[in-house]
Tab-separated table of C-alpha atoms (C1' of nucleotides) in Angstrom:
chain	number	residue	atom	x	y	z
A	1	UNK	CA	0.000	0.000	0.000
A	2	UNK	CA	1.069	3.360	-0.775
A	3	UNK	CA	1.105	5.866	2.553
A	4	UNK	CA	2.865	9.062	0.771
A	5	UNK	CA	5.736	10.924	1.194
A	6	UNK	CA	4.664	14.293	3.459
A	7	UNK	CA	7.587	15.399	4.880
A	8	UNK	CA	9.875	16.662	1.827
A	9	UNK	CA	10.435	20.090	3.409
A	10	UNK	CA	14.072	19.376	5.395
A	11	UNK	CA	14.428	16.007	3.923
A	12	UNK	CA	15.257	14.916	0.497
A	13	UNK	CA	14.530	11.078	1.363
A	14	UNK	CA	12.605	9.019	-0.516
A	15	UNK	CA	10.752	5.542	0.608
A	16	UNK	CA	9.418	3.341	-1.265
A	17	UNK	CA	7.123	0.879	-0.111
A	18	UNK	CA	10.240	-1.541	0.578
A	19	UNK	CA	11.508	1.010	2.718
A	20	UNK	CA	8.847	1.505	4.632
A	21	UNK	CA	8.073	-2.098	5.137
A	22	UNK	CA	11.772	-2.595	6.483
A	23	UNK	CA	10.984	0.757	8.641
A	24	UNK	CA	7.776	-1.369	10.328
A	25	UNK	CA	9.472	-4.600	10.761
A	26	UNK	CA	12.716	-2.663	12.237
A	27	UNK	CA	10.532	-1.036	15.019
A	28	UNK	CA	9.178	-3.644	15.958
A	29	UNK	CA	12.660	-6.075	16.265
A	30	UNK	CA	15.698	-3.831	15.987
A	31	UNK	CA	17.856	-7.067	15.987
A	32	UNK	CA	15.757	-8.862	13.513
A	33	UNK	CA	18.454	-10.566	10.634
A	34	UNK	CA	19.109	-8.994	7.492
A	35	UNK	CA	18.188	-12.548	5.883
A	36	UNK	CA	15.451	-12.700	7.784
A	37	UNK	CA	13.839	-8.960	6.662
A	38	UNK	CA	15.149	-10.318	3.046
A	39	UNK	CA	12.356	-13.181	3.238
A	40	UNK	CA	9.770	-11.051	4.552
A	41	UNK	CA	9.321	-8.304	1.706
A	42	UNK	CA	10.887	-10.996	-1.081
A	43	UNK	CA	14.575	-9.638	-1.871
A	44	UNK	CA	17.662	-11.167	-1.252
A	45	UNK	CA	19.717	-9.942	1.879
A	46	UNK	CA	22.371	-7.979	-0.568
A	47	UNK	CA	19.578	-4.968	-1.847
A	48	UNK	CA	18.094	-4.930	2.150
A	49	UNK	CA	21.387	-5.024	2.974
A	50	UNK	CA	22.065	-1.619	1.348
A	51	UNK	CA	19.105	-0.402	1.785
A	52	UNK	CA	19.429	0.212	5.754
A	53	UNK	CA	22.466	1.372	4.997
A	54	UNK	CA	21.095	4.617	2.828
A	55	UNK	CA	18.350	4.487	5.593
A	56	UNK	CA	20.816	4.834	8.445
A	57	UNK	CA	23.263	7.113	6.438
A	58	UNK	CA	20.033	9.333	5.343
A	59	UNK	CA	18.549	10.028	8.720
A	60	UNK	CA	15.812	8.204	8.924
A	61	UNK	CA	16.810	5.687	11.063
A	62	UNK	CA	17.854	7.529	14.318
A	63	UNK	CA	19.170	4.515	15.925
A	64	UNK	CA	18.115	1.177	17.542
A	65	UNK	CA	17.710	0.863	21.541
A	66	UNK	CA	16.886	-2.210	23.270
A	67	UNK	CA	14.003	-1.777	25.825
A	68	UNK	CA	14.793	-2.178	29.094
A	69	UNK	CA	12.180	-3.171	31.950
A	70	UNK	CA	12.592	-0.090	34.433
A	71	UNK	CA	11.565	-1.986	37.981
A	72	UNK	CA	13.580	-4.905	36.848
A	73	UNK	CA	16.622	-2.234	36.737
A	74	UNK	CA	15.572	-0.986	39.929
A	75	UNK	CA	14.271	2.552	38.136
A	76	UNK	CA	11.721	4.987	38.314
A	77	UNK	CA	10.365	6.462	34.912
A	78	UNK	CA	8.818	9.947	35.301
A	79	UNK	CA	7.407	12.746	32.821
A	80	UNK	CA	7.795	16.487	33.419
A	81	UNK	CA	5.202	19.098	31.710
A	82	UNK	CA	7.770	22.550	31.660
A	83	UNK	CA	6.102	25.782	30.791
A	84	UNK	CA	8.668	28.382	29.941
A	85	UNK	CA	9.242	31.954	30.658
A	86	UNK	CA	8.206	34.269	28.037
A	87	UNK	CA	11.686	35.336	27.119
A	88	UNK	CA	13.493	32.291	27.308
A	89	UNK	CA	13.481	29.687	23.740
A	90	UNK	CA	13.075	26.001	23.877
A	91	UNK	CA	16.419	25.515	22.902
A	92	UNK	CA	17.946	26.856	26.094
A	93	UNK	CA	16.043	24.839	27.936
A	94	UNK	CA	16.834	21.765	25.396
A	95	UNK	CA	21.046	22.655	25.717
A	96	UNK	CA	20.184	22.354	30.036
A	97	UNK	CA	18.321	19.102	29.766
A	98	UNK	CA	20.423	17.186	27.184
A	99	UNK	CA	23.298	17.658	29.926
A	100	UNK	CA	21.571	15.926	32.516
A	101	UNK	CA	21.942	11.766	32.611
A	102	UNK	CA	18.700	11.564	33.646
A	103	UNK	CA	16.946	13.022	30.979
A	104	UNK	CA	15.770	10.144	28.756
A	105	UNK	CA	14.053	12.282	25.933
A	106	UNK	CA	13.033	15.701	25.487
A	107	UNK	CA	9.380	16.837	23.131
A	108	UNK	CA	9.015	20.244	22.112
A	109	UNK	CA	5.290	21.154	21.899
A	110	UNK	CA	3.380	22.881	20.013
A	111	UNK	CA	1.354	24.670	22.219
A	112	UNK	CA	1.125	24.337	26.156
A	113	UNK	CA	3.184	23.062	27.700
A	114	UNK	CA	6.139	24.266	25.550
A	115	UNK	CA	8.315	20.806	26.592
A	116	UNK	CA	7.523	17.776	27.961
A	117	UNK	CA	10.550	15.843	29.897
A	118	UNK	CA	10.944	12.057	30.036
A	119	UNK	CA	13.402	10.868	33.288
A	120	UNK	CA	14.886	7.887	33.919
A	121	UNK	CA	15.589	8.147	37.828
A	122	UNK	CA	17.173	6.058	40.940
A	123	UNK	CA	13.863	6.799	43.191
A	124	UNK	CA	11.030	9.480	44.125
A	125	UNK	CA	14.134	11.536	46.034
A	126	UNK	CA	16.411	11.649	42.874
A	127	UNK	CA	13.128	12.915	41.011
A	128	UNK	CA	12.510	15.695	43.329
A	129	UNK	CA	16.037	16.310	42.942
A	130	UNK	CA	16.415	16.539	39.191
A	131	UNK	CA	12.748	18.643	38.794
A	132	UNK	CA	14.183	20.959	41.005
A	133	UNK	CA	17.067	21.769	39.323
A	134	UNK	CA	15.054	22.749	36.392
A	135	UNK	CA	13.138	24.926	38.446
A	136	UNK	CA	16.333	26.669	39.642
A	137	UNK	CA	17.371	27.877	36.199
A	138	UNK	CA	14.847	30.570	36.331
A	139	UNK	CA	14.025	29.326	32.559
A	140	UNK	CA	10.268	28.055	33.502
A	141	UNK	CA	7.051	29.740	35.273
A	142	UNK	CA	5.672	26.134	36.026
A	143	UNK	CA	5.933	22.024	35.688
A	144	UNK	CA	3.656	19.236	36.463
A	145	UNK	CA	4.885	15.687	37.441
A	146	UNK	CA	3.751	12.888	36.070
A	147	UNK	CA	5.084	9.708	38.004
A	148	UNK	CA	4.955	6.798	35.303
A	149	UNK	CA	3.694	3.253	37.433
A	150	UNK	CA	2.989	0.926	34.608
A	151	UNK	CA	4.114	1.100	30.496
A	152	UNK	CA	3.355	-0.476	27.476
A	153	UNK	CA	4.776	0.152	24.033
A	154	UNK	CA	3.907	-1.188	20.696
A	155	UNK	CA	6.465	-3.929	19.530
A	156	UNK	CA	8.228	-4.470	23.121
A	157	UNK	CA	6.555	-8.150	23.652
A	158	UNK	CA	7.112	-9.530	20.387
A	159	UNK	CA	10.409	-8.306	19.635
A	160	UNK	CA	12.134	-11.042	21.171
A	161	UNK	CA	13.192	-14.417	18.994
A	162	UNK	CA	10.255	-16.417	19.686
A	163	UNK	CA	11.551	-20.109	18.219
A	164	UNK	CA	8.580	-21.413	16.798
A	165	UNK	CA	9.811	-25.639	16.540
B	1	UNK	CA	-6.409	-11.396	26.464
B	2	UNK	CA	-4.551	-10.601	29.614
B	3	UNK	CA	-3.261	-7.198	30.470
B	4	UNK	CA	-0.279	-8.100	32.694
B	5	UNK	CA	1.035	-11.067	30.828
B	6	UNK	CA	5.078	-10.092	30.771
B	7	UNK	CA	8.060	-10.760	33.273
B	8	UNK	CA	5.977	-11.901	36.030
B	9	UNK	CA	9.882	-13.168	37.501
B	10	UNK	CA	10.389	-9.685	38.020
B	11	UNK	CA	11.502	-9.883	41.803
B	12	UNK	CA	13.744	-12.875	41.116
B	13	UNK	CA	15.803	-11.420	38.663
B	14	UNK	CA	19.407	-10.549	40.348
B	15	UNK	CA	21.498	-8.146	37.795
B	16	UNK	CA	25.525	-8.154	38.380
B	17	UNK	CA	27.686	-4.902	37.470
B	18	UNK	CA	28.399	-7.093	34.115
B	19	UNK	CA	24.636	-7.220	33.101
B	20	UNK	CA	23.859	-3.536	34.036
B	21	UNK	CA	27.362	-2.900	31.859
B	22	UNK	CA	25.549	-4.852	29.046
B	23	UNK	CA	22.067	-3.285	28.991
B	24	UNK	CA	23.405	0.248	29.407
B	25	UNK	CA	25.614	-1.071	25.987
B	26	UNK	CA	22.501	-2.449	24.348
B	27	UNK	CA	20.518	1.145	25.254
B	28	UNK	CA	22.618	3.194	23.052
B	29	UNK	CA	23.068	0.681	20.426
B	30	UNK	CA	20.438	-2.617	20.430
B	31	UNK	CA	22.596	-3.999	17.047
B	32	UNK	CA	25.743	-4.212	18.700
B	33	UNK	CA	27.226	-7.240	17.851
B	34	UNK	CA	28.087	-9.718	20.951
B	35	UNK	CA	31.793	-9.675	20.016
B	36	UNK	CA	31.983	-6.371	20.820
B	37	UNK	CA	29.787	-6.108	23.941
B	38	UNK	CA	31.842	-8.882	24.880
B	39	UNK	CA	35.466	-6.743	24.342
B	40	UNK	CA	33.475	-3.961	26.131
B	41	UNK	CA	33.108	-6.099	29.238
B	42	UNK	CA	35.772	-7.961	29.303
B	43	UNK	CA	34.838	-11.225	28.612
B	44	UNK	CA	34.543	-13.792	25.487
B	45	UNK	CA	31.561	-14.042	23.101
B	46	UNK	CA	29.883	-17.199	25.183
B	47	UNK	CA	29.028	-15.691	28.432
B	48	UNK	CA	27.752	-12.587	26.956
B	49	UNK	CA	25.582	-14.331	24.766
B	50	UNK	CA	24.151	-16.462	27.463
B	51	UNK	CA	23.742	-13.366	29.696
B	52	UNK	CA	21.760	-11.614	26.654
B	53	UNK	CA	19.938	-14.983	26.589
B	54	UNK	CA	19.182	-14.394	29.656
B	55	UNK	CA	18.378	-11.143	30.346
B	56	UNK	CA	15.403	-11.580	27.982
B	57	UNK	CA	14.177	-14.606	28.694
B	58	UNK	CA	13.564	-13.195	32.621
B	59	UNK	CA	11.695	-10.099	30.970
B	60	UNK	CA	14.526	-7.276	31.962
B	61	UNK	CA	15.084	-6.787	28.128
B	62	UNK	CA	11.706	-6.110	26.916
B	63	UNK	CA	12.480	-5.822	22.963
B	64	UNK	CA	14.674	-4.124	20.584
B	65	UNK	CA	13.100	-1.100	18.397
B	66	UNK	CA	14.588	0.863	15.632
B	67	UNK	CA	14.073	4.764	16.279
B	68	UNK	CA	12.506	6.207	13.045
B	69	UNK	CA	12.840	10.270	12.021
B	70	UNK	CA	8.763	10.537	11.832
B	71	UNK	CA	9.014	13.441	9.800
B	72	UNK	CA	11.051	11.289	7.150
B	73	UNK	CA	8.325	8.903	7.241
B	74	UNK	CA	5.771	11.402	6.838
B	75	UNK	CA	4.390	11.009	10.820
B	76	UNK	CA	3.020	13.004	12.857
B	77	UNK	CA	3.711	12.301	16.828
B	78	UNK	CA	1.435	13.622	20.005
B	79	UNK	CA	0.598	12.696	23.474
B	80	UNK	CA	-2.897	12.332	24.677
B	81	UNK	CA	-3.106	12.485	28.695
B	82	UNK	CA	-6.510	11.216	29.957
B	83	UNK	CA	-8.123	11.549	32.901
B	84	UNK	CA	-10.953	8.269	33.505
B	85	UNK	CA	-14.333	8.504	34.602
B	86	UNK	CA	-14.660	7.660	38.632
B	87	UNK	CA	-15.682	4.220	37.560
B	88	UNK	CA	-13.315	3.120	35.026
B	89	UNK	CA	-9.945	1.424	35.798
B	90	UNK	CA	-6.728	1.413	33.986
B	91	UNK	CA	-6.767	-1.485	32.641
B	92	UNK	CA	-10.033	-1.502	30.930
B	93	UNK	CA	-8.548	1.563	28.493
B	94	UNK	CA	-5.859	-0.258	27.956
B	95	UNK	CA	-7.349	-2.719	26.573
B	96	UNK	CA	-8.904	-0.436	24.008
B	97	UNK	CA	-5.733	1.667	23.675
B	98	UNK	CA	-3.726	-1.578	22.406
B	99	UNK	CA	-6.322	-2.644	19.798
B	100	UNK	CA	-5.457	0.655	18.422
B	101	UNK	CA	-2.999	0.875	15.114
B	102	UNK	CA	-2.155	4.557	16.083
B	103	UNK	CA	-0.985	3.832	19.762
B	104	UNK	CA	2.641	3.492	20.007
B	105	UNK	CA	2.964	3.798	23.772
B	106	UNK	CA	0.858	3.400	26.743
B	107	UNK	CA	1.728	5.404	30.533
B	108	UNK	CA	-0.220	4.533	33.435
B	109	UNK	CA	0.000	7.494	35.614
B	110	UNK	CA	0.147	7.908	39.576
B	111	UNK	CA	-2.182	11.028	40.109
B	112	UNK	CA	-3.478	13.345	37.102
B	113	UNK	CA	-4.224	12.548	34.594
B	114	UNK	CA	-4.563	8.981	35.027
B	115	UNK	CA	-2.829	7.562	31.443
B	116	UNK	CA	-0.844	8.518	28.688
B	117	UNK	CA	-0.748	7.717	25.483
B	118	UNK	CA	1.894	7.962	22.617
B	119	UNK	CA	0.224	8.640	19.197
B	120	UNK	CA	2.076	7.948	15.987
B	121	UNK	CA	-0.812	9.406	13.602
B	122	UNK	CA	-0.361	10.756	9.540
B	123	UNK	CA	-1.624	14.155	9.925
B	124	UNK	CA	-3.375	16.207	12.436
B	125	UNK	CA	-7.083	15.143	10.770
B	126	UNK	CA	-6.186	11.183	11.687
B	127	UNK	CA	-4.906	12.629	15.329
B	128	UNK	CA	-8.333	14.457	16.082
B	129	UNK	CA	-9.977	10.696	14.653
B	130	UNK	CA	-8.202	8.546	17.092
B	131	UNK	CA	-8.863	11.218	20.205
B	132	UNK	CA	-12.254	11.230	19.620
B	133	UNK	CA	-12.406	7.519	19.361
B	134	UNK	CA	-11.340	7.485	22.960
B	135	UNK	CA	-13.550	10.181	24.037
B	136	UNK	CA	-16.675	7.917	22.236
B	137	UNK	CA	-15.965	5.064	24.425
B	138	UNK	CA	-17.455	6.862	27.667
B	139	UNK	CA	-15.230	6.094	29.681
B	140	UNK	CA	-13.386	9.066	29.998
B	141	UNK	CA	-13.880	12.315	31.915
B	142	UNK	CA	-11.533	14.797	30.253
B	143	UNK	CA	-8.733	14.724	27.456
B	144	UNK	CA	-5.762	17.322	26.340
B	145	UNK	CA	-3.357	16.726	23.595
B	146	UNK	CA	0.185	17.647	22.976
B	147	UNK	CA	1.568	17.634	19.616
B	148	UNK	CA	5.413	16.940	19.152
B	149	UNK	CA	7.043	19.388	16.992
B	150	UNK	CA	10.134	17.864	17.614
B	151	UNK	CA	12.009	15.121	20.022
B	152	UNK	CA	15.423	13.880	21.224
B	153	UNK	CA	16.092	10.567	23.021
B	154	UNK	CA	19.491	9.666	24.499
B	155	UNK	CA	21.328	7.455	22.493
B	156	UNK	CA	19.906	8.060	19.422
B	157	UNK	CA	22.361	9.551	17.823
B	158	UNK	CA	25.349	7.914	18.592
B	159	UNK	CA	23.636	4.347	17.895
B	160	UNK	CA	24.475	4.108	14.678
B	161	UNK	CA	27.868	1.913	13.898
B	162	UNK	CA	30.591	3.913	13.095
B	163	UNK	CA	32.810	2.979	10.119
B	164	UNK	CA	36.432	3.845	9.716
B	165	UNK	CA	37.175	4.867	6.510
C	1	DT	C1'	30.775	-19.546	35.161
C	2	DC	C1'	34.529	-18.650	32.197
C	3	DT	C1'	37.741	-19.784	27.922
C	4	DG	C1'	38.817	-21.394	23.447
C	5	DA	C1'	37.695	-23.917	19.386
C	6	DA	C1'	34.554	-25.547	15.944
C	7	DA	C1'	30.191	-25.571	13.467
C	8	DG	C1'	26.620	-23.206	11.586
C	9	DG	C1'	24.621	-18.675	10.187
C	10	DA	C1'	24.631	-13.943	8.860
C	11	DT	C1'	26.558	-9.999	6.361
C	12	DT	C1'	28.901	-7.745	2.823
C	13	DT	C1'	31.298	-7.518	-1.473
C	14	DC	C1'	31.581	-8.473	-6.263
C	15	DA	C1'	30.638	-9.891	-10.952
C	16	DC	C1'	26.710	-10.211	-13.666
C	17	DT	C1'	21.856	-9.385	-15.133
D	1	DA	C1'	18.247	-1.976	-8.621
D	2	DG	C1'	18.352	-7.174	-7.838
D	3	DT	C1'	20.726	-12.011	-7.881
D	4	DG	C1'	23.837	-15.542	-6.405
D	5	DA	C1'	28.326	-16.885	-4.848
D	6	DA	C1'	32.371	-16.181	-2.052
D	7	DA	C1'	34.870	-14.271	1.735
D	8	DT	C1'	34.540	-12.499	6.144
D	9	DC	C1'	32.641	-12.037	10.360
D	10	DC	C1'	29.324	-13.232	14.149
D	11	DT	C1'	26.886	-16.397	17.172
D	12	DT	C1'	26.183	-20.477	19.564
D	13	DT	C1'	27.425	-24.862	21.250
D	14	DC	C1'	30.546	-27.878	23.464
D	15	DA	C1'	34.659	-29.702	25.921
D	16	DG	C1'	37.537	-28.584	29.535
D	17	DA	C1'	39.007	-25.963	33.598
DNA sequence: TCTGAAAGGATTTCACT
DNA sequence: AGTGAAATCCTTTCAGA
C-alpha cells in the first residue's frame, strides 16, 4: 500500500514501499536478521542489505535501543510538563536538559506546555532532585509531574526471537 | 487477552555490574554485535551471549526497536493524557488503547491525569480521529493533547555503527 | 561460570543481469 | 536496482578448567 511521502520540506529522502516495510518490521525487532527482513518483503539480503544502509546514512533511522524493563533495573520512569518563561526559547532549555543523565528524551510542543521531559531516575528523592534543578534555572514559570507506574509500548513483547519448533 | 502477561519473575531477577554494563551497551546501540559487547566487558563471546539470553528470557530486556525520524516517514507524533471517569480502571482503556494501530505507547499514571498515550498518527485530521475515538468510548472524563514538533532521546544519535574509513 | 575452538549462520562484497 | 556466490565475520554450542 502506498502511505505518501509528506515530509519533503528538510528532507530529500525518498521511501518506497520496501523502505517503509523494512521501517515497520525494524521497530518492531531492531535485531531482527538482514536474511530474515530479506524473506519477509521478497529480496535477497544484498539490496536490504544496502538499503538500511542509505536508511541509516540518510537520517531516517535515528538509531536502535533495546528496551529495558525499568523496575527490573531498579528505576523509576517519570514525565515532566515545563512551561517556559516568556523570554526564554526552547532551545535553552533543550542545551540544560540534554546535559543531565537523567533526561531520557526531550518533546518540544506545540502549544502548552512548551516541553515535555521524560526521566529515567534512581527513586522518588532523585526525582525531586532533578525537577528541582530545572526549576532553579529561572528558565520556567511552572511544571507538572507525572510519576509513570505501569508502560506499554507497541512492539516491546514480540520483539524477542520467539523459536517457533 | 490478559493485560499483565510479561516478566511476572520480576523480583527474582538478580542483575551483576556485568549485566547492568551490558544493557546500558545495548541502550545506546540494540545492534551491537556480541563480540563487541563482549570486548566492552571484558569477557569472550559465550558468556555474553548467554547473559543476553538471559536477560530476555527473565523479561529485563523487553524488545529491541529501531528509532525512526517521523518526519522522514511522513508522521506526525502527540501525546494524549486522559483523565478516567470515577468508575473506570486502567486497565479496561488499555485494553482499548492496544487494539489501536495509532498507539505506540501506553503510561499509566500515579495522580493526574490517570494515562498517557503515545500517538504515531499521519496528519493532524487522523490525530483528532483517534482522540475522539477514545472520548466515544465513555469512559473518559476529560482529554488534552500535545503535539510533538520535535524530540530527542538519548542514544539516538550515537547508535548508529561507526565505520572507519 | 569462564575460555577457546569448531560448526553453523549472517553480512557484505563483487561480478553479472 | 536485484541475484547468487564467495569471503569475512558473528553467534552459539561444546569440551575442559
Amino acid at each position: 500500500m502506498n502511505t505518501h511521502d509528506v515530509s519533503a520540506e528538510r528532507s530529500s529522502v525518498k521511501l518506497d514501499d520496501v523502505d517503509r516495510a523494512l521501517l515497520d518490521l525494524l521497530r518492531v525487532n531492531a535485531r531482527m536478521p538482514i536474511s530474515e527482513l530479506a524473506r519477509a518483503v521478497n529480496l535477497s539480503s544484498a539490496p536490504v542489505s544496502r538499503r538500511i544502509d542509505r536508511l541509516e546514512r540518510s537520517g531516517v533511522i535515528r538509531g536502535y535501543v533495546a528496551v529495558i524493563d525499568e523496575r527490573a533495573a531498579g528505576e523509576l520512569h517519570a514525565f515532566t510538563e515545563i512551561r517556559l518563561n516568556g523570554d526564554v526559547e526552547t532551545g535553552e532549555l533543550e542545551g540544560v536538559l540534554r546535559e543531565m543523565d537523567e533526561v531520557q528524551s526531550i518533546f518540544t510542543i506545540a502549544g502548552d506546555p512548551d516541553v515535555l521531559v521524560r526521566w529515567r531516575v534512581s527513586d522518588v528523592d532523585h526525582l525531586q532532585r532533578v525537577v528541582n534543578g530545572i526549576r532553579r534555572t529561572g528558565k520556567t514559570s511552572g511544571t507538572k509531574t507525572l510519576i509513570v507506574m505501569y508502560d506499554w509500548t507497541r512492539g516491546e513483547q514480540l520483539a524477542l526471537p520467539t523459536h517457533v519448533d
